[in-house]
């Protein structure tokens, strides 16, 4: 169990009662804010291809206006390489964040819906947890004491309260 499971996972049932539009806004905001938790420029943390994927995905998500065959094909192409992170810098951080991006795209396209957005929140936290490099065996107390893990959870809780009105 992670700090995310203890503090945000417990809200899953309440989150599933939120409108998909609220969850869509929540997912995008969590992705946007997660990249600030690293406290390093993305180009220092990730290779050029990963940075480009993150930026292109965020641009696509911000301009999303509805599901269409064109959008689905474009996103399939965009995220085809989202799982090719093995040779990148910060590979585990990149893997979790790219997984969150792909999950968000799938949710918008109707594949995983509301549950997919909750998985986005989890993947974003996992990227921060990987970046924190707390060790092989990590306890919730270690996560609570780490400023990045704590900030990631606090940020998600604040956004959940702001957007979905759940506290």
Short mmCIF file of C-alpha atoms in Angstrom, two decimals, residues 76-158:
data_model
loop_
_atom_site.label_atom_id
_atom_site.label_comp_id
_atom_site.label_asym_id
_atom_site.label_seq_id
_atom_site.Cartn_x
_atom_site.Cartn_y
_atom_site.Cartn_z
CA UNK A 76 -2.90 5.91 -31.33
CA UNK A 77 0.08 7.14 -33.28
CA UNK A 78 1.16 9.60 -30.57
CA UNK A 79 1.03 7.01 -27.80
CA UNK A 80 2.43 4.10 -29.82
CA UNK A 81 5.86 4.95 -28.43
CA UNK A 82 4.65 5.94 -24.96
CA UNK A 83 5.82 2.61 -23.60
CA UNK A 84 9.32 2.87 -25.17
CA UNK A 85 11.00 4.38 -22.13
CA UNK A 86 13.62 1.75 -21.33
CA UNK A 87 16.53 3.76 -22.70
CA UNK A 88 15.36 7.12 -21.44
CA UNK A 89 16.72 9.05 -18.51
CA UNK A 90 14.71 8.43 -15.31
CA UNK A 91 13.09 5.37 -16.89
CA UNK A 92 10.72 4.45 -14.07
CA UNK A 93 9.55 8.02 -13.59
CA UNK A 94 9.05 8.29 -17.35
CA UNK A 95 7.23 4.96 -17.49
CA UNK A 96 4.66 5.91 -14.87
CA UNK A 97 4.07 9.39 -16.25
CA UNK A 98 3.73 8.11 -19.83
CA UNK A 99 1.37 5.42 -18.58
CA UNK A 100 -0.74 8.18 -17.03
CA UNK A 101 -0.79 10.07 -20.33
CA UNK A 102 -1.88 6.98 -22.25
CA UNK A 103 -4.52 6.17 -19.62
CA UNK A 104 -5.89 9.71 -19.87
CA UNK A 105 -6.11 9.44 -23.66
CA UNK A 106 -7.91 6.09 -23.36
CA UNK A 107 -10.36 7.56 -20.85
CA UNK A 108 -11.15 10.51 -23.13
CA UNK A 109 -11.71 8.13 -26.01
CA UNK A 110 -14.20 6.19 -23.89
CA UNK A 111 -12.15 3.07 -23.29
CA UNK A 112 -11.81 3.19 -19.50
CA UNK A 113 -14.06 6.08 -18.53
CA UNK A 114 -14.09 7.32 -14.97
CA UNK A 115 -12.04 4.43 -13.60
CA UNK A 116 -9.36 5.26 -16.16
CA UNK A 117 -9.09 8.80 -14.82
CA UNK A 118 -8.55 7.44 -11.30
CA UNK A 119 -5.75 5.28 -12.70
CA UNK A 120 -4.23 8.46 -14.18
CA UNK A 121 -4.04 9.92 -10.67
CA UNK A 122 -2.35 6.77 -9.40
CA UNK A 123 0.16 6.68 -12.27
CA UNK A 124 1.05 10.33 -11.72
CA UNK A 125 1.74 9.62 -8.06
CA UNK A 126 3.79 6.55 -8.99
CA UNK A 127 5.96 8.75 -11.22
CA UNK A 128 6.70 11.03 -8.26
CA UNK A 129 7.34 8.06 -5.99
CA UNK A 130 9.82 6.65 -8.53
CA UNK A 131 11.52 10.02 -8.84
CA UNK A 132 11.84 10.29 -5.05
CA UNK A 133 14.06 7.17 -5.04
CA UNK A 134 13.23 6.24 -1.47
CA UNK A 135 14.72 2.77 -1.77
CA UNK A 136 13.69 -0.73 -2.60
CA UNK A 137 11.41 -1.17 0.39
CA UNK A 138 9.25 1.89 0.97
CA UNK A 139 6.85 2.48 3.83
CA UNK A 140 3.95 4.92 3.98
CA UNK A 141 5.83 6.79 6.70
CA UNK A 142 8.82 7.21 4.37
CA UNK A 143 6.48 8.57 1.70
CA UNK A 144 4.83 10.96 4.19
CA UNK A 145 8.24 12.31 5.18
CA UNK A 146 9.36 12.86 1.58
CA UNK A 147 8.46 16.40 0.48
CA UNK A 148 7.76 15.41 -3.15
CA UNK A 149 5.49 12.49 -2.26
CA UNK A 150 3.66 14.61 0.30
CA UNK A 151 3.32 17.47 -2.20
CA UNK A 152 1.97 15.14 -4.91
CA UNK A 153 -0.70 13.76 -2.58
CA UNK A 154 -1.60 17.18 -1.17
CA UNK A 155 -1.86 18.58 -4.67
CA UNK A 156 -4.21 15.80 -5.77
CA UNK A 157 -6.34 16.19 -2.63
CA UNK A 158 -6.62 19.95 -3.22
#
